[in-house]
Coordinates of N, CA and C in Angstrom, one line a residue:
M1 N 168.3 89.0 133.8 CA 168.2 90.1 132.9 C 167.1 91.0 133.4
I2 N 167.4 92.3 133.3 CA 166.4 93.3 133.7 C 166.5 94.5 132.8
T3 N 165.3 95.1 132.5 CA 165.3 96.4 131.8 C 164.9 97.5 132.7
V4 N 165.7 98.6 132.6 CA 165.5 99.7 133.6 C 164.7 100.8 132.8
L5 N 164.4 101.9 133.6 CA 163.6 103.0 133.0 C 164.1 103.6 131.8
C6 N 165.4 103.7 131.7 CA 166.0 104.4 130.5 C 166.1 103.4 129.3
N7 N 165.5 102.2 129.5 CA 165.4 101.2 128.4 C 166.7 100.4 128.2
K8 N 167.7 100.5 129.0 CA 168.9 99.7 128.9 C 168.5 98.4 129.6
S9 N 169.1 97.3 129.1 CA 168.9 96.0 129.7 C 170.2 95.4 130.1
G10 N 170.2 94.6 131.1 CA 171.4 93.9 131.5 C 171.2 93.0 132.7
D11 N 172.2 92.3 133.2 CA 172.1 91.5 134.3 C 171.9 92.3 135.6
K12 N 171.0 91.8 136.4 CA 170.7 92.6 137.7 C 171.9 92.9 138.5
A13 N 172.9 92.0 138.5 CA 174.1 92.2 139.3 C 174.9 93.3 138.8
Q14 N 174.8 93.7 137.5 CA 175.5 94.8 136.9 C 174.8 96.1 137.1
M15 N 173.5 96.1 137.4 CA 172.8 97.4 137.6 C 172.9 97.9 139.0
K16 N 172.7 99.2 139.1 CA 172.7 99.9 140.4 C 171.2 99.9 140.9
Y17 N 171.0 100.0 142.2 CA 169.7 100.0 142.7 C 169.6 101.1 143.8
C18 N 168.4 101.6 144.0 CA 168.1 102.6 145.0 C 168.5 102.1 146.3
G19 N 169.3 102.8 147.1 CA 169.7 102.4 148.4 C 168.5 102.5 149.4
G20 N 167.5 103.3 149.1 CA 166.3 103.4 150.0 C 165.4 102.2 149.9
C21 N 164.8 102.0 148.7 CA 163.8 100.9 148.6 C 164.5 99.6 148.2
R22 N 165.7 99.7 147.6 CA 166.4 98.5 147.2 C 165.6 97.6 146.2
S23 N 164.7 98.2 145.5 CA 163.9 97.4 144.5 C 163.8 98.1 143.2
T24 N 164.3 99.3 143.0 CA 164.2 100.0 141.8 C 165.6 100.1 141.2
Y25 N 165.8 99.6 140.0 CA 167.1 99.5 139.4 C 167.4 100.6 138.4
Y26 N 168.7 100.9 138.3 CA 169.1 102.0 137.3 C 170.4 101.5 136.7
C27 N 170.7 102.1 135.5 CA 172.0 101.7 134.8 C 173.1 102.5 135.3
S28 N 172.9 103.7 135.9 CA 173.9 104.6 136.4 C 173.4 105.6 137.4
R29 N 174.3 106.3 138.1 CA 173.9 107.3 139.1 C 173.1 108.4 138.4
A30 N 173.5 108.8 137.1 CA 172.8 109.8 136.4 C 171.4 109.4 136.1
C31 N 171.2 108.1 135.8 CA 169.8 107.6 135.5 C 169.0 107.7 136.8
Q32 N 169.6 107.3 137.9 CA 168.8 107.4 139.2 C 168.5 108.9 139.5
R33 N 169.4 109.8 139.3 CA 169.1 111.2 139.6 C 168.0 111.7 138.7
A34 N 168.0 111.3 137.4 CA 166.9 111.7 136.5 C 165.5 111.3 137.0
D35 N 165.5 110.1 137.7 CA 164.2 109.6 138.1 C 163.8 110.0 139.5
W36 N 164.7 110.6 140.3 CA 164.4 110.9 141.7 C 163.2 111.7 141.9
R37 N 162.9 112.7 141.1 CA 161.7 113.5 141.4 C 160.4 112.7 141.5
D38 N 160.3 111.7 140.6 CA 159.1 110.8 140.6 C 159.3 109.7 141.7
H39 N 160.5 109.2 141.8 CA 160.7 108.0 142.7 C 160.6 108.4 144.2
K40 N 161.0 109.6 144.6 CA 161.0 109.9 146.0 C 159.6 109.8 146.6
D41 N 158.6 110.0 145.9 CA 157.2 109.9 146.4 C 156.8 108.5 146.8
I42 N 157.4 107.5 146.2 CA 157.1 106.1 146.5 C 158.2 105.2 147.1
C43 N 159.4 105.8 147.3 CA 160.5 105.1 147.7 C 160.3 104.4 149.1
A44 N 159.8 105.2 150.0 CA 159.5 104.6 151.4 C 158.5 103.5 151.3
D45 N 157.4 103.7 150.5 CA 156.4 102.7 150.4 C 156.9 101.4 149.7
L46 N 157.8 101.6 148.7 CA 158.4 100.4 148.1 C 159.3 99.6 149.1
R47 N 160.0 100.4 149.9 CA 160.9 99.8 151.0 C 160.0 99.0 152.0
E48 N 158.9 99.6 152.4 CA 158.0 98.9 153.3 C 157.4 97.7 152.7
F49 N 157.0 97.8 151.5 CA 156.4 96.6 150.8 C 157.5 95.5 150.7
K50 N 158.7 95.8 150.3 CA 159.7 94.8 150.2 C 160.0 94.1 151.5
H51 N 160.0 94.9 152.6 CA 160.3 94.4 153.9 C 159.1 93.4 154.3
F52 N 157.9 93.8 154.1 CA 156.7 92.9 154.4 C 156.8 91.7 153.5
D53 N 157.1 91.8 152.2 CA 157.2 90.7 151.3 C 158.2 89.7 151.8
S54 N 159.4 90.2 152.3 CA 160.5 89.3 152.7 C 160.1 88.6 154.0
L55 N 159.2 89.1 154.8 CA 158.7 88.4 156.0 C 157.7 87.4 155.6
T56 N 157.0 87.6 154.5 CA 155.9 86.7 154.1 C 156.4 85.5 153.3
Y57 N 157.4 85.8 152.4 CA 157.9 84.8 151.5 C 159.4 84.8 151.6
S58 N 160.0 83.6 151.5 CA 161.5 83.4 151.5 C 162.0 83.9 150.2
G59 N 163.3 84.1 150.1 CA 164.0 84.4 148.9 C 163.8 83.4 147.8
A60 N 163.8 82.1 148.3 CA 163.6 81.0 147.3 C 162.2 81.0 146.8
D61 N 161.2 81.4 147.6 CA 159.8 81.5 147.2 C 159.7 82.6 146.1
R62 N 160.3 83.7 146.4 CA 160.2 84.8 145.5 C 160.9 84.5 144.1
A63 N 162.0 83.8 144.2 CA 162.7 83.4 142.9 C 161.8 82.4 142.2
F64 N 161.1 81.5 142.9 CA 160.2 80.6 142.2 C 159.1 81.3 141.6
F65 N 158.5 82.3 142.3 CA 157.4 83.0 141.7 C 157.8 83.7 140.4
R66 N 159.0 84.3 140.4 CA 159.5 85.0 139.2 C 159.6 84.0 138.1
Q67 N 160.2 82.9 138.4 CA 160.4 81.8 137.3 C 159.1 81.3 136.8
L68 N 158.1 81.1 137.7 CA 156.8 80.6 137.3 C 156.1 81.6 136.4
M69 N 156.2 82.9 136.8 CA 155.6 83.9 135.9 C 156.3 84.1 134.6
D70 N 157.6 84.0 134.6 CA 158.3 84.0 133.3 C 157.8 82.9 132.4
E71 N 157.7 81.7 133.0 CA 157.3 80.5 132.2 C 155.8 80.7 131.7
A72 N 155.0 81.1 132.6 CA 153.5 81.3 132.3 C 153.4 82.3 131.2
Y73 N 154.1 83.4 131.4 CA 153.9 84.5 130.4 C 154.4 84.1 129.0
S74 N 155.6 83.4 129.0 CA 156.2 82.9 127.7 C 155.2 82.0 127.0
S75 N 154.6 81.0 127.8 CA 153.8 80.0 127.1 C 152.4 80.6 126.8
L76 N 151.9 81.6 127.5 CA 150.6 82.1 127.2 C 150.6 83.5 126.6
K77 N 151.7 83.9 126.0 CA 151.9 85.3 125.5 C 150.8 85.7 124.6
G78 N 150.4 84.8 123.7 CA 149.3 85.1 122.7 C 148.0 85.4 123.4
H79 N 147.7 84.6 124.4 CA 146.4 84.8 125.2 C 146.5 86.2 126.0
V80 N 147.7 86.5 126.5 CA 147.9 87.7 127.3 C 147.7 88.9 126.3
L81 N 148.3 88.8 125.1 CA 148.1 89.9 124.1 C 146.6 90.1 123.7
E82 N 146.0 88.9 123.5 CA 144.5 89.0 123.2 C 143.7 89.7 124.2
E83 N 144.0 89.4 125.5 CA 143.3 90.0 126.6 C 143.6 91.5 126.7
L84 N 144.9 91.9 126.4 CA 145.2 93.3 126.3 C 144.5 94.1 125.2
V85 N 144.4 93.4 124.0 CA 143.6 94.0 122.9 C 142.2 94.2 123.3
L86 N 141.6 93.2 123.9 CA 140.2 93.3 124.3 C 140.0 94.4 125.3
M87 N 140.9 94.5 126.3 CA 140.8 95.6 127.2 C 140.9 97.0 126.5
A88 N 141.9 97.1 125.6 CA 142.1 98.3 124.9 C 140.8 98.7 124.1
S89 N 140.2 97.7 123.5 CA 138.9 97.9 122.7 C 137.8 98.5 123.7
R90 N 137.7 97.9 124.9 CA 136.7 98.3 125.8 C 136.9 99.8 126.3
I91 N 138.2 100.1 126.7 CA 138.4 101.4 127.3 C 139.0 102.5 126.4
G92 N 139.2 102.1 125.1 CA 139.7 103.1 124.2 C 141.2 103.3 124.3
G93 N 142.0 102.4 124.8 CA 143.4 102.5 124.9 C 144.0 101.5 125.9
V94 N 145.3 101.4 125.9 CA 145.9 100.4 126.8 C 145.8 100.7 128.3
G95 N 145.8 102.0 128.6 CA 145.7 102.4 130.0 C 146.8 101.8 130.9
L96 N 146.4 101.3 132.0 CA 147.4 100.7 133.0 C 146.9 99.3 133.3
P97 N 147.2 98.3 132.4 CA 146.6 97.0 132.5 C 147.4 96.1 133.6
C98 N 146.6 95.2 134.2 CA 147.2 94.2 135.0 C 146.6 92.9 134.5
I99 N 147.5 91.9 134.2 CA 147.0 90.6 133.8 C 147.1 89.7 134.9
A100 N 146.0 89.1 135.3 CA 146.0 88.1 136.5 C 146.1 86.7 136.0
F101 N 147.0 86.0 136.5 CA 147.2 84.5 136.1 C 146.6 83.7 137.3
D102 N 145.5 83.1 137.0 CA 144.8 82.3 138.0 C 145.2 80.8 137.7
F103 N 146.2 80.3 138.4 CA 146.8 79.0 138.1 C 145.8 77.9 138.6
H104 N 145.0 78.2 139.6 CA 144.0 77.2 140.1 C 142.9 76.9 139.1
R105 N 142.4 78.0 138.5 CA 141.3 77.9 137.5 C 141.8 77.8 136.1
R106 N 143.1 77.9 135.9 CA 143.8 77.9 134.6 C 143.2 78.9 133.7
E107 N 143.2 80.1 134.1 CA 142.7 81.2 133.2 C 143.5 82.5 133.5
I108 N 143.4 83.4 132.5 CA 144.0 84.7 132.7 C 142.9 85.7 132.5
R109 N 143.0 86.9 133.1 CA 142.0 87.9 132.9 C 142.7 89.3 133.1
G110 N 142.1 90.3 132.6 CA 142.7 91.6 132.7 C 141.9 92.6 133.5
E111 N 142.6 93.5 134.1 CA 142.0 94.6 134.9 C 142.7 95.9 134.6
E112 N 142.0 97.0 134.5 CA 142.6 98.3 134.2 C 142.7 99.0 135.6
L113 N 144.0 99.5 135.8 CA 144.3 100.0 137.2 C 144.5 101.5 137.2
S114 N 144.2 102.3 136.2 CA 144.5 103.7 136.2 C 143.9 104.4 137.3
R115 N 142.6 104.1 137.6 CA 141.9 104.7 138.7 C 142.6 104.5 140.0
M116 N 143.1 103.3 140.2 CA 143.9 103.0 141.5 C 145.2 103.7 141.6
A117 N 145.8 103.9 140.4 CA 147.1 104.6 140.4 C 146.9 106.1 140.8
N118 N 145.8 106.7 140.5 CA 145.5 108.1 140.8 C 145.1 108.3 142.3
D119 N 144.8 107.2 143.0 CA 144.5 107.3 144.4 C 145.6 106.8 145.2
S120 N 146.6 107.7 145.5 CA 147.8 107.3 146.2 C 147.6 106.8 147.6
T121 N 146.4 107.0 148.2 CA 146.2 106.5 149.6 C 146.0 105.0 149.6
R122 N 145.6 104.4 148.5 CA 145.3 103.0 148.6 C 146.1 102.2 147.5
A123 N 146.8 102.8 146.7 CA 147.5 102.1 145.6 C 148.7 101.4 146.1
D124 N 148.9 100.2 145.6 CA 150.2 99.5 145.8 C 151.3 100.4 145.1
P125 N 152.4 100.6 145.8 CA 153.4 101.5 145.2 C 153.9 101.1 143.8
R126 N 153.8 99.8 143.5 CA 154.2 99.3 142.2 C 153.2 99.7 141.1
V127 N 151.9 99.9 141.5 CA 150.9 100.4 140.6 C 151.3 101.8 140.2
I128 N 151.7 102.7 141.2 CA 152.1 104.0 140.9 C 153.3 104.0 140.1
Q129 N 154.3 103.2 140.4 CA 155.6 103.1 139.7 C 155.3 102.7 138.2
A130 N 154.4 101.8 138.0 CA 154.0 101.3 136.6 C 153.4 102.5 135.9
S131 N 152.5 103.2 136.5 CA 151.8 104.3 135.9 C 152.7 105.4 135.4
R132 N 153.9 105.5 136.0 CA 154.9 106.5 135.7 C 156.0 106.0 134.7
S133 N 155.9 104.8 134.4 CA 157.0 104.1 133.6 C 156.9 104.3 132.1
K134 N 155.9 104.9 131.6 CA 155.6 105.1 130.2 C 155.6 103.7 129.5
N135 N 154.9 102.8 130.1 CA 154.7 101.4 129.6 C 155.9 100.6 129.5
K136 N 157.0 100.9 130.2 CA 158.2 100.0 130.3 C 157.9 99.0 131.4
M137 N 157.1 99.3 132.4 CA 156.8 98.4 133.4 C 155.3 98.0 133.3
W138 N 155.0 96.7 133.1 CA 153.7 96.1 133.0 C 153.4 95.4 134.3
L139 N 152.2 95.3 134.7 CA 151.9 94.6 135.9 C 151.1 93.3 135.6
Q140 N 151.5 92.3 136.4 CA 150.9 91.0 136.3 C 150.7 90.5 137.7
S141 N 149.7 89.7 137.9 CA 149.5 89.1 139.3 C 149.2 87.7 139.2
M142 N 149.6 87.0 140.3 CA 149.4 85.5 140.3 C 148.6 85.2 141.6
G143 N 147.6 84.3 141.4 CA 146.8 83.9 142.5 C 147.5 82.7 143.2
I144 N 147.8 82.9 144.5 CA 148.4 81.8 145.3 C 147.3 81.2 146.2
A145 N 147.1 79.9 146.0 CA 146.0 79.2 146.8 C 146.5 79.1 148.2
D146 N 145.7 79.4 149.2 CA 146.0 79.3 150.6 C 145.0 78.5 151.3
W147 N 145.4 77.3 151.8 CA 144.5 76.4 152.5 C 144.7 76.4 154.0
S148 N 145.4 77.4 154.5 CA 145.8 77.4 155.9 C 144.6 77.4 156.9
N149 N 143.4 78.0 156.4 CA 142.2 78.0 157.2 C 141.3 76.9 156.9
K150 N 141.8 75.8 156.2 CA 141.0 74.7 155.7 C 139.9 75.0 154.7
T151 N 140.0 76.2 154.2 CA 139.1 76.6 153.0 C 140.0 77.3 152.0
L152 N 139.7 77.2 150.8 CA 140.5 77.8 149.7 C 140.3 79.3 149.7
E153 N 141.4 80.0 149.9 CA 141.5 81.5 149.8 C 142.6 81.8 148.9
Y154 N 142.4 82.9 148.2 CA 143.5 83.4 147.3 C 144.2 84.6 147.8
K155 N 145.5 84.5 147.7 CA 146.4 85.7 147.9 C 146.9 86.1 146.6
W156 N 146.6 87.3 146.2 CA 147.0 87.8 144.9 C 148.3 88.6 145.1
R157 N 149.3 88.2 144.3 CA 150.6 88.8 144.4 C 150.9 89.5 143.1
V158 N 151.0 90.9 143.1 CA 151.3 91.7 142.0 C 152.8 91.7 141.7
M159 N 153.1 91.4 140.4 CA 154.5 91.4 140.1 C 154.8 92.3 138.8
P160 N 155.8 93.1 138.9 CA 156.1 93.9 137.7 C 156.8 93.1 136.7
M161 N 156.6 93.4 135.4 CA 157.3 92.9 134.3 C 157.9 94.0 133.5
W162 N 159.2 94.1 133.4 CA 159.8 95.1 132.6 C 160.0 94.7 131.1
C163 N 159.7 95.6 130.2 CA 159.7 95.3 128.8 C 160.4 96.5 128.1
D164 N 161.5 96.2 127.4 CA 162.3 97.2 126.8 C 161.6 97.9 125.6
K165 N 160.6 97.2 125.1 CA 159.8 97.8 124.0 C 158.4 98.0 124.4
G166 N 158.1 98.2 125.7 CA 156.8 98.3 126.2 C 156.0 99.4 125.6
A167 N 156.6 100.6 125.4 CA 155.8 101.7 124.8 C 155.4 101.4 123.4
E168 N 156.3 100.9 122.6 CA 156.0 100.5 121.2 C 154.9 99.4 121.2
L169 N 155.0 98.5 122.1 CA 154.1 97.4 122.1 C 152.7 97.9 122.5
A170 N 152.6 98.8 123.4 CA 151.3 99.5 123.8 C 150.7 100.2 122.6
D171 N 151.5 100.9 121.8 CA 151.0 101.6 120.7 C 150.4 100.6 119.7
E172 N 151.1 99.4 119.5 CA 150.6 98.4 118.5 C 149.4 97.8 119.0
I173 N 149.3 97.5 120.3 CA 148.1 96.9 120.9 C 146.9 97.8 120.7
E174 N 147.1 99.1 120.8 CA 146.0 100.1 120.6 C 145.6 100.1 119.1
K175 N 146.6 100.0 118.2 CA 146.2 99.9 116.8 C 145.4 98.7 116.5
V176 N 145.8 97.6 117.0 CA 145.1 96.3 116.8 C 143.7 96.4 117.3
S177 N 143.5 97.0 118.5 CA 142.2 97.1 119.1 C 141.2 97.9 118.3
R178 N 141.7 98.7 117.3 CA 140.9 99.5 116.5 C 140.5 98.8 115.2
L179 N 141.2 97.6 114.9 CA 140.9 96.8 113.7 C 139.5 96.1 113.9
P180 N 138.9 95.7 112.8 CA 137.7 94.8 112.9 C 138.1 93.6 113.7
V181 N 137.1 93.1 114.5 CA 137.4 92.0 115.4 C 137.9 90.8 114.7
E182 N 137.4 90.5 113.5 CA 137.9 89.3 112.7 C 139.3 89.4 112.3
E183 N 140.0 90.6 112.4 CA 141.4 90.7 112.1 C 142.3 90.6 113.3
H184 N 141.7 90.6 114.5 CA 142.5 90.6 115.7 C 143.4 89.4 115.8
A185 N 142.9 88.2 115.5 CA 143.8 87.0 115.7 C 145.1 87.0 114.9
Q186 N 145.0 87.4 113.7 CA 146.2 87.5 112.8 C 147.1 88.6 113.3
A187 N 146.6 89.7 113.8 CA 147.4 90.8 114.2 C 148.1 90.5 115.5
V188 N 147.4 89.8 116.4 CA 148.0 89.3 117.7 C 149.1 88.3 117.5
E189 N 148.9 87.4 116.5 CA 149.9 86.5 116.2 C 151.2 87.2 115.7
E190 N 151.1 88.3 115.0 CA 152.2 89.1 114.5 C 152.9 89.7 115.8
L191 N 152.1 90.2 116.7 CA 152.7 90.8 117.9 C 153.5 89.8 118.7
T192 N 153.1 88.5 118.7 CA 153.8 87.5 119.5 C 155.2 87.3 119.0
K193 N 155.5 87.7 117.7 CA 156.8 87.5 117.1 C 157.7 88.6 117.4
W194 N 157.3 89.7 118.1 CA 158.2 90.8 118.5 C 159.3 90.2 119.4
V195 N 160.5 90.7 119.2 CA 161.6 90.3 120.0 C 161.8 91.4 121.0
C196 N 161.4 91.1 122.3 CA 161.5 92.1 123.4 C 162.3 91.4 124.5
V197 N 162.9 92.2 125.4 CA 163.5 91.7 126.6 C 162.4 92.0 127.7
E198 N 161.8 90.9 128.2 CA 160.7 90.9 129.1 C 161.1 90.1 130.4
T199 N 161.1 90.8 131.5 CA 161.6 90.1 132.7 C 160.7 90.5 133.9
H200 N 160.5 89.5 134.8 CA 159.8 89.7 136.0 C 160.8 90.0 137.1

């Protein structure tokens, strides 16, 4: 299941995708045409990233990462929303958040990426894509432990998560962030009950 920019959701096999980057999905040719003005700036960068990613990780690895992130997000959704509320309280809005899942330390933490999205010379193309998605695409990253040099090093893999109610959820997170701190827990619990299509 995938949610596309126009907010339609469906099986990936039924969606159309950009023939250039082969990583941005659309419900129809009209939907793709409507996005082309924004998409053309990052299409080649997304294609290059996808090519590099396929050389680094096998298709089975990438499918495993998506499944792992789906499971982690589902089981830790309350903690993720708490972290988003805390970030919104600090910066005065949701901004462009990225939630990092550190499986080695068993923790999650948030980072605000708007500044990175504005610097197109160093931004991951998915950061730029997320910044233009009107909160339909959220970013999450997972730390992959690498022992190849006989010392623990982390490789951080940024993964998009599409949410059909992302814009509404961002508005609610901002509202909760303005509540007194002692009311956050109850409000976050209500947010976890939202029925959304969320896919990596």
